[in-house]
C-alpha atoms as a PDB file:
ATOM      1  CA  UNK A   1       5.170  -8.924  23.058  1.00  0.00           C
ATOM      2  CA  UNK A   2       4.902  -9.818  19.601  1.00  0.00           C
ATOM      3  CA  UNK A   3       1.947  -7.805  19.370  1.00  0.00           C
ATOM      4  CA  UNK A   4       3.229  -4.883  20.607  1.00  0.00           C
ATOM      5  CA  UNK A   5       6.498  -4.869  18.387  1.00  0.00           C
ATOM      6  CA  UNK A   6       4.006  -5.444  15.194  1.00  0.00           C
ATOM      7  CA  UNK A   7       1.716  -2.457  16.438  1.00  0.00           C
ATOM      8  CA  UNK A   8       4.996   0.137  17.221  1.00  0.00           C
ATOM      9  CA  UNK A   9       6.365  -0.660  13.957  1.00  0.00           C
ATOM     10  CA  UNK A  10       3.207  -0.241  12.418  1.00  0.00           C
ATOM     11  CA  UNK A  11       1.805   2.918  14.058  1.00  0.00           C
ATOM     12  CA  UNK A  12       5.908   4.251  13.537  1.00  0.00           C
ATOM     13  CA  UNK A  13       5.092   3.351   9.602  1.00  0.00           C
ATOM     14  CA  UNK A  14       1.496   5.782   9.830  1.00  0.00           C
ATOM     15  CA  UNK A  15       2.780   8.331  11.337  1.00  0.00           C
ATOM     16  CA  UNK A  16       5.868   9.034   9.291  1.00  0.00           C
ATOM     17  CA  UNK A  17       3.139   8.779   6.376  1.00  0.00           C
ATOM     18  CA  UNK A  18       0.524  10.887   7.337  1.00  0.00           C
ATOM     19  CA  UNK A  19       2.733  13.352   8.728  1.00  0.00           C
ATOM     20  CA  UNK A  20       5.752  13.928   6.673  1.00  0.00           C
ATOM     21  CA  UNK A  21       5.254  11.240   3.832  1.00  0.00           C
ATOM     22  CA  UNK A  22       7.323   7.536   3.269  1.00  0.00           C
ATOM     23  CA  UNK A  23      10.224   7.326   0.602  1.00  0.00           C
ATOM     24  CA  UNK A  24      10.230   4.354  -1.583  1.00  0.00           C
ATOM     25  CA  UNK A  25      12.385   2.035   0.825  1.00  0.00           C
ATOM     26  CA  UNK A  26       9.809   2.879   3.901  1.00  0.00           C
ATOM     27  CA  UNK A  27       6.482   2.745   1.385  1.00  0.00           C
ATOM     28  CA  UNK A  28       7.781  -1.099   0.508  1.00  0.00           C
ATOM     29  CA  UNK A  29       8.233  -2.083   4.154  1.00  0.00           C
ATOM     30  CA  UNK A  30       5.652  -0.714   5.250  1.00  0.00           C
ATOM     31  CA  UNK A  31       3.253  -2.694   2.147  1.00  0.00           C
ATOM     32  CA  UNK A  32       5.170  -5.521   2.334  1.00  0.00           C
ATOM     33  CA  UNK A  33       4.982  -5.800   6.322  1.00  0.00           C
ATOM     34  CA  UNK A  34       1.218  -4.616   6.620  1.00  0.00           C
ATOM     35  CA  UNK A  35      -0.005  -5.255   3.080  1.00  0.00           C
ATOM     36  CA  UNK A  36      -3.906  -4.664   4.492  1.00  0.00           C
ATOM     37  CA  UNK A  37      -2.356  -1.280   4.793  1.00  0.00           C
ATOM     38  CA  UNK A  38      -1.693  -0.367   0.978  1.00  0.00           C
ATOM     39  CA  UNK A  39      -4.924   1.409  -0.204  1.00  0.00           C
ATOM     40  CA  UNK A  40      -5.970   2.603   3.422  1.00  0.00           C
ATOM     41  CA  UNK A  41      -5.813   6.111   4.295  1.00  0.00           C
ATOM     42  CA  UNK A  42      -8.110   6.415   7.004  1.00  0.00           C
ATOM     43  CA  UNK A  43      -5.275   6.902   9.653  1.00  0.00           C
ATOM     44  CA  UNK A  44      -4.045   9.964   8.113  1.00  0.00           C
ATOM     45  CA  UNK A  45      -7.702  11.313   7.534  1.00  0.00           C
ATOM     46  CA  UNK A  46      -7.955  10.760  11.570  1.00  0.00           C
ATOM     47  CA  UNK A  47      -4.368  12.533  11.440  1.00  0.00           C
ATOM     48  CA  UNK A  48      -5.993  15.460   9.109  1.00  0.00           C
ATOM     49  CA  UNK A  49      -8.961  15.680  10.909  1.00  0.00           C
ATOM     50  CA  UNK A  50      -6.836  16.880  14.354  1.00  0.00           C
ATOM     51  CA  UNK A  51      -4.377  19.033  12.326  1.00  0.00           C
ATOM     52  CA  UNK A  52      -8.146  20.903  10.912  1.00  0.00           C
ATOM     53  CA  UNK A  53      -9.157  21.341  14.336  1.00  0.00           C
ATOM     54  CA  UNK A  54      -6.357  23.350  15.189  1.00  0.00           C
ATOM     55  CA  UNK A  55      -5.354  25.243  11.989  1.00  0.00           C
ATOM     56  CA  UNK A  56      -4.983  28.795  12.333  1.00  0.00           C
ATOM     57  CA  UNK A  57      -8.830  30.465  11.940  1.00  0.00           C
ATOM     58  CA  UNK A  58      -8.981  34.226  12.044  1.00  0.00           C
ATOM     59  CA  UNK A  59     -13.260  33.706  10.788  1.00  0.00           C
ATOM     60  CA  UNK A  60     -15.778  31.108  10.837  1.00  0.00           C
ATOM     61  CA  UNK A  61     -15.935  28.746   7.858  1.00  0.00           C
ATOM     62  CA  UNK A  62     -18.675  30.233   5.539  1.00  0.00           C
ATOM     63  CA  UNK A  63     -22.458  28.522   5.949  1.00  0.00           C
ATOM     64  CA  UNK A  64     -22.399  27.075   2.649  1.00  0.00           C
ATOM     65  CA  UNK A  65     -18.603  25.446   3.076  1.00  0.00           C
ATOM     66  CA  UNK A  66     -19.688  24.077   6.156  1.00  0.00           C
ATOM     67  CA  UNK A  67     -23.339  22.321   4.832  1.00  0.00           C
ATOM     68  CA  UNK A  68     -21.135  20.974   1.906  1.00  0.00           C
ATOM     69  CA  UNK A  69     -18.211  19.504   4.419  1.00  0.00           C
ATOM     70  CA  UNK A  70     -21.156  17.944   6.670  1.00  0.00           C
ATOM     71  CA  UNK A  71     -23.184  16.733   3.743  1.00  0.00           C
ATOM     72  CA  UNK A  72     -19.474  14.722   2.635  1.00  0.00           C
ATOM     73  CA  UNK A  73     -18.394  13.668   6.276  1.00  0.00           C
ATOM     74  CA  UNK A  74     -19.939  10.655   6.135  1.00  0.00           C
ATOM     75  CA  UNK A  75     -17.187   9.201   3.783  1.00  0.00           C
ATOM     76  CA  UNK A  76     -14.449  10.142   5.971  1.00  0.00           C
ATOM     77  CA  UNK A  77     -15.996   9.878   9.593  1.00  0.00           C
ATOM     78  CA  UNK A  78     -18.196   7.489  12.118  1.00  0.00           C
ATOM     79  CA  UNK A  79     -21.431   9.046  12.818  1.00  0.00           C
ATOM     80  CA  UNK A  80     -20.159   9.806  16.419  1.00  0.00           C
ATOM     81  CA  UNK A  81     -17.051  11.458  14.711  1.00  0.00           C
ATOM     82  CA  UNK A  82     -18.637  14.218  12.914  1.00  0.00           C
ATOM     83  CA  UNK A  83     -16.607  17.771  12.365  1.00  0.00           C
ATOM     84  CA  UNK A  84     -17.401  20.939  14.571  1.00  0.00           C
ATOM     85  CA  UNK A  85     -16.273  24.155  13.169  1.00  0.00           C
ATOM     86  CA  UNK A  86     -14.670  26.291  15.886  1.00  0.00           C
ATOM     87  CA  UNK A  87     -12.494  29.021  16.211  1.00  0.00           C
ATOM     88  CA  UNK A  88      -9.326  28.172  17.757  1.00  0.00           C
ATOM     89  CA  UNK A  89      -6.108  30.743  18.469  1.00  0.00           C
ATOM     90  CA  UNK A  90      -3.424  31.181  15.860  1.00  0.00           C
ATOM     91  CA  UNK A  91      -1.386  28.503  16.554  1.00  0.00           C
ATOM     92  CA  UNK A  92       0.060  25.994  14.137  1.00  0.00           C
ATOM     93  CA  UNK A  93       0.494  23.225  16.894  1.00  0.00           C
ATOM     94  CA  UNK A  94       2.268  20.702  14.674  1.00  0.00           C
ATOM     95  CA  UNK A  95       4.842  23.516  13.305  1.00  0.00           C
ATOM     96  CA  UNK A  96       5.983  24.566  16.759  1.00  0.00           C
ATOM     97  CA  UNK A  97       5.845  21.507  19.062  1.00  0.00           C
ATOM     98  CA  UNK A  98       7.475  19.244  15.921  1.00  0.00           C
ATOM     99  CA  UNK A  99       8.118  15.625  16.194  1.00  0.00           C
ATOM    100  CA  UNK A 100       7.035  15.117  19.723  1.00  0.00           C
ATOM    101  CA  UNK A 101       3.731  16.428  19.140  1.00  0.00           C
ATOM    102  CA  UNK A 102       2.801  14.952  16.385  1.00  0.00           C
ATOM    103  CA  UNK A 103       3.864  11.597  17.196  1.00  0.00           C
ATOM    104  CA  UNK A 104       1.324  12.152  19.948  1.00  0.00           C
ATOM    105  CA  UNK A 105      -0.990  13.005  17.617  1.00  0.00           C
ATOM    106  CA  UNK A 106      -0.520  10.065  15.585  1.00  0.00           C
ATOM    107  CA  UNK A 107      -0.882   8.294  18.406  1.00  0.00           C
ATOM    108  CA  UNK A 108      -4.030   9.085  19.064  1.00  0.00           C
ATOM    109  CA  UNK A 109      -5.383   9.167  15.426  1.00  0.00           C
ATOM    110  CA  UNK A 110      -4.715   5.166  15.869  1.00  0.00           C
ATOM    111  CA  UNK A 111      -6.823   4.714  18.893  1.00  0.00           C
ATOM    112  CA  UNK A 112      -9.284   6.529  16.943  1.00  0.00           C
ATOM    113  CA  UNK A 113      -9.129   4.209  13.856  1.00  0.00           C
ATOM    114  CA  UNK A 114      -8.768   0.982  15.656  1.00  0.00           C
ATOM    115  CA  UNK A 115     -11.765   1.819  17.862  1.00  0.00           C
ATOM    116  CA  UNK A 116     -13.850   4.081  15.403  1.00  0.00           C
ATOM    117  CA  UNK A 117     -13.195   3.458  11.942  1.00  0.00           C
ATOM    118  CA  UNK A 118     -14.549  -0.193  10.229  1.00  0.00           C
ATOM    119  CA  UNK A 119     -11.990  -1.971   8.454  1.00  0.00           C
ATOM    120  CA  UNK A 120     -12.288  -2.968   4.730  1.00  0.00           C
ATOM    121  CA  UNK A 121     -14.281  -6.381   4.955  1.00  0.00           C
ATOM    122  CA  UNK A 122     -12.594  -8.132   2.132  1.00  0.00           C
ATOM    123  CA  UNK A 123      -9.314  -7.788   4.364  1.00  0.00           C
ATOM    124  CA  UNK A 124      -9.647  -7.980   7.743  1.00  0.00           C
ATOM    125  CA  UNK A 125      -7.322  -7.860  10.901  1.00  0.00           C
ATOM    126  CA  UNK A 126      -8.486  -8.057  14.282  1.00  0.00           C
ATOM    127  CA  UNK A 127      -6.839  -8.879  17.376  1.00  0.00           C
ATOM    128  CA  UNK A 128      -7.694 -12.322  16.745  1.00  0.00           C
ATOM    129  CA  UNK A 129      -6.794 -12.755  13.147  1.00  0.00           C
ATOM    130  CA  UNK A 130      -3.428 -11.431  12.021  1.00  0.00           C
ATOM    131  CA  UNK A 131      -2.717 -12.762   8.262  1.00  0.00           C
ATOM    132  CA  UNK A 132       0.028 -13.337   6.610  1.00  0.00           C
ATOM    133  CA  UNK A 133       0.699 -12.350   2.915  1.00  0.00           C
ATOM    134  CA  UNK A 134       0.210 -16.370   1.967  1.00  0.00           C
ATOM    135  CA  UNK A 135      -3.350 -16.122   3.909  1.00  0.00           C
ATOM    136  CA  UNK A 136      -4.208 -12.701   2.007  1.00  0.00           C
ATOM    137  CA  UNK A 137      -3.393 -14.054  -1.234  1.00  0.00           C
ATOM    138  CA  UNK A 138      -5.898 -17.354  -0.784  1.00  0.00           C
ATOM    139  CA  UNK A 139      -8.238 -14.618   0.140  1.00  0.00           C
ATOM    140  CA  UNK A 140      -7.805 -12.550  -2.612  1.00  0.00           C
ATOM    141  CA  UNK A 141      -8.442 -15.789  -4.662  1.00  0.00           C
ATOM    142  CA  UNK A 142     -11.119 -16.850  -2.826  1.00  0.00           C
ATOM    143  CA  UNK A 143     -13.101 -13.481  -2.754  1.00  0.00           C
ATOM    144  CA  UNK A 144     -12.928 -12.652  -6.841  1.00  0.00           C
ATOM    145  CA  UNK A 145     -14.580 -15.395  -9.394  1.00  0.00           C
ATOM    146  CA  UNK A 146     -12.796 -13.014 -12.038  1.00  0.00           C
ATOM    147  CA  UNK A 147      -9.072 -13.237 -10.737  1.00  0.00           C
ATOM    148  CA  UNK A 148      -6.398 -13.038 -12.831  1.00  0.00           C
ATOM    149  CA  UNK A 149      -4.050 -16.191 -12.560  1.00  0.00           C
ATOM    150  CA  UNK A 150      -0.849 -16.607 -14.615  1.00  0.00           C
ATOM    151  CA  UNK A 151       2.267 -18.989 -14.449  1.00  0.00           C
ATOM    152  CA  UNK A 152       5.540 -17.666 -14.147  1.00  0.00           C
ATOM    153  CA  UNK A 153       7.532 -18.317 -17.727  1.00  0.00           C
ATOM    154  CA  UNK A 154      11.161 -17.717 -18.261  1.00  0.00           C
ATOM    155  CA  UNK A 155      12.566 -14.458 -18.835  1.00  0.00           C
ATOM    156  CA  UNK A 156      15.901 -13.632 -20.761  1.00  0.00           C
ATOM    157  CA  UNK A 157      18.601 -13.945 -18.290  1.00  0.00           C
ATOM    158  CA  UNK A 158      19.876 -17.237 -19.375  1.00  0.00           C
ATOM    159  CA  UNK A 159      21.769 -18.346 -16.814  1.00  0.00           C
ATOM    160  CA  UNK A 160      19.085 -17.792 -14.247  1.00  0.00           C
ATOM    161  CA  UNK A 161      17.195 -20.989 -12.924  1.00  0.00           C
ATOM    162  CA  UNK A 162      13.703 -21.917 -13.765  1.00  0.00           C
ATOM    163  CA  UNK A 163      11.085 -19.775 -11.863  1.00  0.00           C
ATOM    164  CA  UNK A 164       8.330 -21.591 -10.496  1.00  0.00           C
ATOM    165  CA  UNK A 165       5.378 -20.183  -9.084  1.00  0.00           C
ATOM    166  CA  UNK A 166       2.123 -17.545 -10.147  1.00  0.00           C
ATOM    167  CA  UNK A 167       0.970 -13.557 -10.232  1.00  0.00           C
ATOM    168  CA  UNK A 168      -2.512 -13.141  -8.735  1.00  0.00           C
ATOM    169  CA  UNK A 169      -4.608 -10.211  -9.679  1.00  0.00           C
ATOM    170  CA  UNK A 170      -8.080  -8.795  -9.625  1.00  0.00           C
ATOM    171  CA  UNK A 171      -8.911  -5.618 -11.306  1.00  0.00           C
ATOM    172  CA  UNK A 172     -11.739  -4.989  -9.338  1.00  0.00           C
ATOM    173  CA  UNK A 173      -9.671  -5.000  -6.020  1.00  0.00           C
ATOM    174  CA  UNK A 174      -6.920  -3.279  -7.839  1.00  0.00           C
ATOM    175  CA  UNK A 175      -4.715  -5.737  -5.770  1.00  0.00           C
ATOM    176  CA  UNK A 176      -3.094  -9.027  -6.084  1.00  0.00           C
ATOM    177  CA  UNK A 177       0.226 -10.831  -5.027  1.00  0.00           C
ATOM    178  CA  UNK A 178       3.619 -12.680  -6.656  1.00  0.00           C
ATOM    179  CA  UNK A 179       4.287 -15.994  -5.395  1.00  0.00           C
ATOM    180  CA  UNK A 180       8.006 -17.666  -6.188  1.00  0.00           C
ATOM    181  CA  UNK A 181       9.866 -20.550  -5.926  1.00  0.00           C
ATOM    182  CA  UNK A 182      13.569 -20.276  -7.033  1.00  0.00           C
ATOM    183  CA  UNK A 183      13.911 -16.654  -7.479  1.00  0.00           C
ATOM    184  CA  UNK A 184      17.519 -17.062  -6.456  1.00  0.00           C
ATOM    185  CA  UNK A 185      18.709 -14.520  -3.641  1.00  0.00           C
ATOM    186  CA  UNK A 186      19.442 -10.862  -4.151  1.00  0.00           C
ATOM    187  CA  UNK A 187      22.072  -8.708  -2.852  1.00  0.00           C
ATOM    188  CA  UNK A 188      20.037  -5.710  -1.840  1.00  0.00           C
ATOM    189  CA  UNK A 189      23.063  -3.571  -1.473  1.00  0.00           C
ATOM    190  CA  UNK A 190      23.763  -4.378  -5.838  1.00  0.00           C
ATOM    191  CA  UNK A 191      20.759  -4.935  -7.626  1.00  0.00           C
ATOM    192  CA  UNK A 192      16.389  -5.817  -6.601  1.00  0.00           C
ATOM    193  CA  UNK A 193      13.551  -6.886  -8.442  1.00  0.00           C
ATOM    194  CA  UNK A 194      10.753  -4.774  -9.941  1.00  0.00           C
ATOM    195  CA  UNK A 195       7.529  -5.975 -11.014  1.00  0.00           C
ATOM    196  CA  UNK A 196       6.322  -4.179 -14.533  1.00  0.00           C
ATOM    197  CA  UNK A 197       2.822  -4.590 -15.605  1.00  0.00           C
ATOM    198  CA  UNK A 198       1.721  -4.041 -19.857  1.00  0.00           C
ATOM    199  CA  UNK A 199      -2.022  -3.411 -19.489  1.00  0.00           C
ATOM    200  CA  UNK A 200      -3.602  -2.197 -22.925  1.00  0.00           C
ATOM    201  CA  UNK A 201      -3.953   1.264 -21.259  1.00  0.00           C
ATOM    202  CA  UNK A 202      -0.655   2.075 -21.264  1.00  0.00           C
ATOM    203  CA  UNK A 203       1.821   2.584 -23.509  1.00  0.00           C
ATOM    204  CA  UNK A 204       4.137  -0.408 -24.101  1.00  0.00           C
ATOM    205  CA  UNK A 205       7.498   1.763 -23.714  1.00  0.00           C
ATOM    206  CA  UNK A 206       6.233   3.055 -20.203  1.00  0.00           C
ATOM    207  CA  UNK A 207       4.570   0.061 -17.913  1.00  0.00           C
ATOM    208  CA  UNK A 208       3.359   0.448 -14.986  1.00  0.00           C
ATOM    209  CA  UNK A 209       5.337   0.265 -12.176  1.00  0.00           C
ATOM    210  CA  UNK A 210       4.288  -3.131  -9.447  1.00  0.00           C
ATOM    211  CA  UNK A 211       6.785  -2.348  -6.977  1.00  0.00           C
ATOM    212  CA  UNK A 212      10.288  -3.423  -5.737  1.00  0.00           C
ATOM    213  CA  UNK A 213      11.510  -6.591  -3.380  1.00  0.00           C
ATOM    214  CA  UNK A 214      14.161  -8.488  -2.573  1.00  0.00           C
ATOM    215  CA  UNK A 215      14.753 -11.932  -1.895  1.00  0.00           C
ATOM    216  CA  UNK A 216      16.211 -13.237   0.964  1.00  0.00           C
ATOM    217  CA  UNK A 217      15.962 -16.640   1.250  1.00  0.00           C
ATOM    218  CA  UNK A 218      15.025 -20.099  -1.018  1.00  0.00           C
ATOM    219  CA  UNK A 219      11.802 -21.038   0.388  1.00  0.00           C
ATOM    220  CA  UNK A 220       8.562 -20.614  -1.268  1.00  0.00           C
ATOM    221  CA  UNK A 221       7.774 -16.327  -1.002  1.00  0.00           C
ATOM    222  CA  UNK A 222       4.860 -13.913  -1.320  1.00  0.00           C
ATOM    223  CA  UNK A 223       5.150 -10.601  -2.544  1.00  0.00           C
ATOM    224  CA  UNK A 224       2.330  -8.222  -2.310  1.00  0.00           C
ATOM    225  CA  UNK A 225       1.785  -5.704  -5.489  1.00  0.00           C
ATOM    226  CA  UNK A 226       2.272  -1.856  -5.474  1.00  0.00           C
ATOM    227  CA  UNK A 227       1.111  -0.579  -8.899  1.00  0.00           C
ATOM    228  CA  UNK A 228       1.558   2.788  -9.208  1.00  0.00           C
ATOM    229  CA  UNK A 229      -1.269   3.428 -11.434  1.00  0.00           C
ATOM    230  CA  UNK A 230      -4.667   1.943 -11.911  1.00  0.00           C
ATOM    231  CA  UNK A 231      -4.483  -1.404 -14.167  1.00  0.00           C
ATOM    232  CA  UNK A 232      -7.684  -2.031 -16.054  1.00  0.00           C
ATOM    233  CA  UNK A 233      -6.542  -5.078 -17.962  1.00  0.00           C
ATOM    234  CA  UNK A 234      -2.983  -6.484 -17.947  1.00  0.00           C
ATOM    235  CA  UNK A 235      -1.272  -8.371 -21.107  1.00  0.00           C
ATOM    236  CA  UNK A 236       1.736  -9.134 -19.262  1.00  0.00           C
ATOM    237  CA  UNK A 237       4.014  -9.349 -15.888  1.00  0.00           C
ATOM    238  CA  UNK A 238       7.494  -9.134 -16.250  1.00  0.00           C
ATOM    239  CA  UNK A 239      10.290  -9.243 -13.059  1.00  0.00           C
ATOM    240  CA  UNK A 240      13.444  -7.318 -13.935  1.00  0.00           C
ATOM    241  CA  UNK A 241      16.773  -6.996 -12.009  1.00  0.00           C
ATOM    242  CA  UNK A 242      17.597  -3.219 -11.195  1.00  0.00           C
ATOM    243  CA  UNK A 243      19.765  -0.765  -9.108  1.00  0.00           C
ATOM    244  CA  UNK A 244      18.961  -0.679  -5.705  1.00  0.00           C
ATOM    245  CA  UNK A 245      15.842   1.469  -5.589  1.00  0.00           C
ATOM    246  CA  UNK A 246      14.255   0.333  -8.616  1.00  0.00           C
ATOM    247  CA  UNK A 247      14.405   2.740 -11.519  1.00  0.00           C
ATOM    248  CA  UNK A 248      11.632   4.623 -13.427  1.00  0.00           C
ATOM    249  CA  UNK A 249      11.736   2.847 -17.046  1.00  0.00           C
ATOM    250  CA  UNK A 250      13.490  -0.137 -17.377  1.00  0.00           C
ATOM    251  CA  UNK A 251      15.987  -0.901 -20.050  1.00  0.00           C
ATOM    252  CA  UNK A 252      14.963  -4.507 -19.419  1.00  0.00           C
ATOM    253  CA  UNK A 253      18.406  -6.145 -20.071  1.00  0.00           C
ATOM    254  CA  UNK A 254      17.811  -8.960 -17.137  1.00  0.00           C
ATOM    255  CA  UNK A 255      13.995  -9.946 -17.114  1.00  0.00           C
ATOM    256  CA  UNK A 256      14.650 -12.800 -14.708  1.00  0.00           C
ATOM    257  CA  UNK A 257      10.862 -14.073 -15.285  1.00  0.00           C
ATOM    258  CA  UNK A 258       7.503 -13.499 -16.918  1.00  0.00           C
ATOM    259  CA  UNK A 259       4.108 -14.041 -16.580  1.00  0.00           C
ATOM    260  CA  UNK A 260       1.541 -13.329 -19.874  1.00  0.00           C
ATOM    261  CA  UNK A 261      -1.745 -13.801 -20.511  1.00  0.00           C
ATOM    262  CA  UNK A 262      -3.482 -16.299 -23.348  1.00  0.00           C
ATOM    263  CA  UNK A 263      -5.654 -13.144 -24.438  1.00  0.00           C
END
């Protein structure tokens, strides 16, 4: 039953994605929930590729259009998956059947990705193996010699306990993970925590944005990271406390913990 709760929720997640697009609350559950998930966009190609079939053709895609999309398909499909070009009636399915239809369609872009597409082989989930975010993170460890690790320090909120815990992050995976022990509780109605990263790329004013969570208990916790842009080599992690939402440049008045680097 389990099972079938994680896969609703999840396929419910991909759809609204490939479909209509997630706002920030529904892009962190569904990366903190399904974190293999984050950088994985072959359910909405599958999604794309039965929207294309049925787009609204009055002529045949030109020869050379069509070598060039074959020549490419190989990124995007299975061998056995390959795109036919045919003329279908003008009718934009998706448009006038709505929700209904394109849940259906969603639908059936998953059975096409679970039983088609290969998942990435540095994170894998099967029917057999379902990891949690502590089990990704020891993989993520285990997989890059090159990993970034880095204690948490204390930030500038005085009153605010001792963090304990580390950031994880390769830049070769462009992925990593927050663990945290005695990150006291938030009230997610009030205030959450964003991750900032200062990599040398970017302009110290403007860091990149690693995401928002909230914490909801006091045992040990792993939080997955959402940068927003690439990081190619980070000086420093820093947690703040903002507005519900997160915000787009912090003013950085509570940094309830740090993490920086000896270089």
């Amino acid at each position: 039953m389990m099972n079938e709760i994680y896969d609703e929720k999840l396929i419910e997640l991909l759809s609204q994605r490939a479909i209509y697009g997630l706002n920030s609350a529904e892009e962190h559950d569904l990366i903190s929930t399904f974190p293999e998930w984050k950088d994985d966009f072959s359910f909405d190609a599958a999604v794309s590729a039965i929207d294309l079939a049925n787009l609204d053709l009055s002529e045949e895609l030109p020869k050379h259009l069509q070598t060039k999309v074959l020549n490419t398909s190989e990124e995007w499909f299975a061998p056995d998956l390959q795109p036919t070009f045919i003329i279908k009636p003008k009718t934009n399915w998706l448009g006038l059947l709505g929700w209904a239809t394109a849940a259906a369609c969603a639908v059936f872009a998953f059975s096409i990705w679970t039983s088609r597409v290969e998942a990435p082989k540095d994170i894998v989930k099967t029917q057999n193996e379902s990891l949690n975010v502590f089990q990704l993170r020891q993989r993520l460890l285990d997989s890059d010699k090159n990993i970034l690790q880095i204690k948490w320090a204390k930030g500038n909120v005085k009153d605010l306990p001792e963090v304990s815990g580390d950031i994880v992050w390769s830049d070769e995976k462009q992925a990593g993970y927050m663990k945290f022990r005695g990150l006291p509780v938030n009230d997610s109605s009030k205030e959450c925590y964003q991750l900032w990263i200062f990599d040398e790329t970017q302009d110290e004013k403007t860091p990149i944005d690693g995401g928002i969570f909230d914490v909801k208990g006091n045992d040990e916790i792993v939080v997955p990271i959402t940068a927003k842009l690439k990081v190619k080599n980070p000086k420093l992690f820093a947690i703040t406390v903002e507005k519900p939402g997160g915000v787009v440049v912090s003013k950085r008045e509570k940094i309830a913990t740090l993490a920086k680097t000896s270089a």
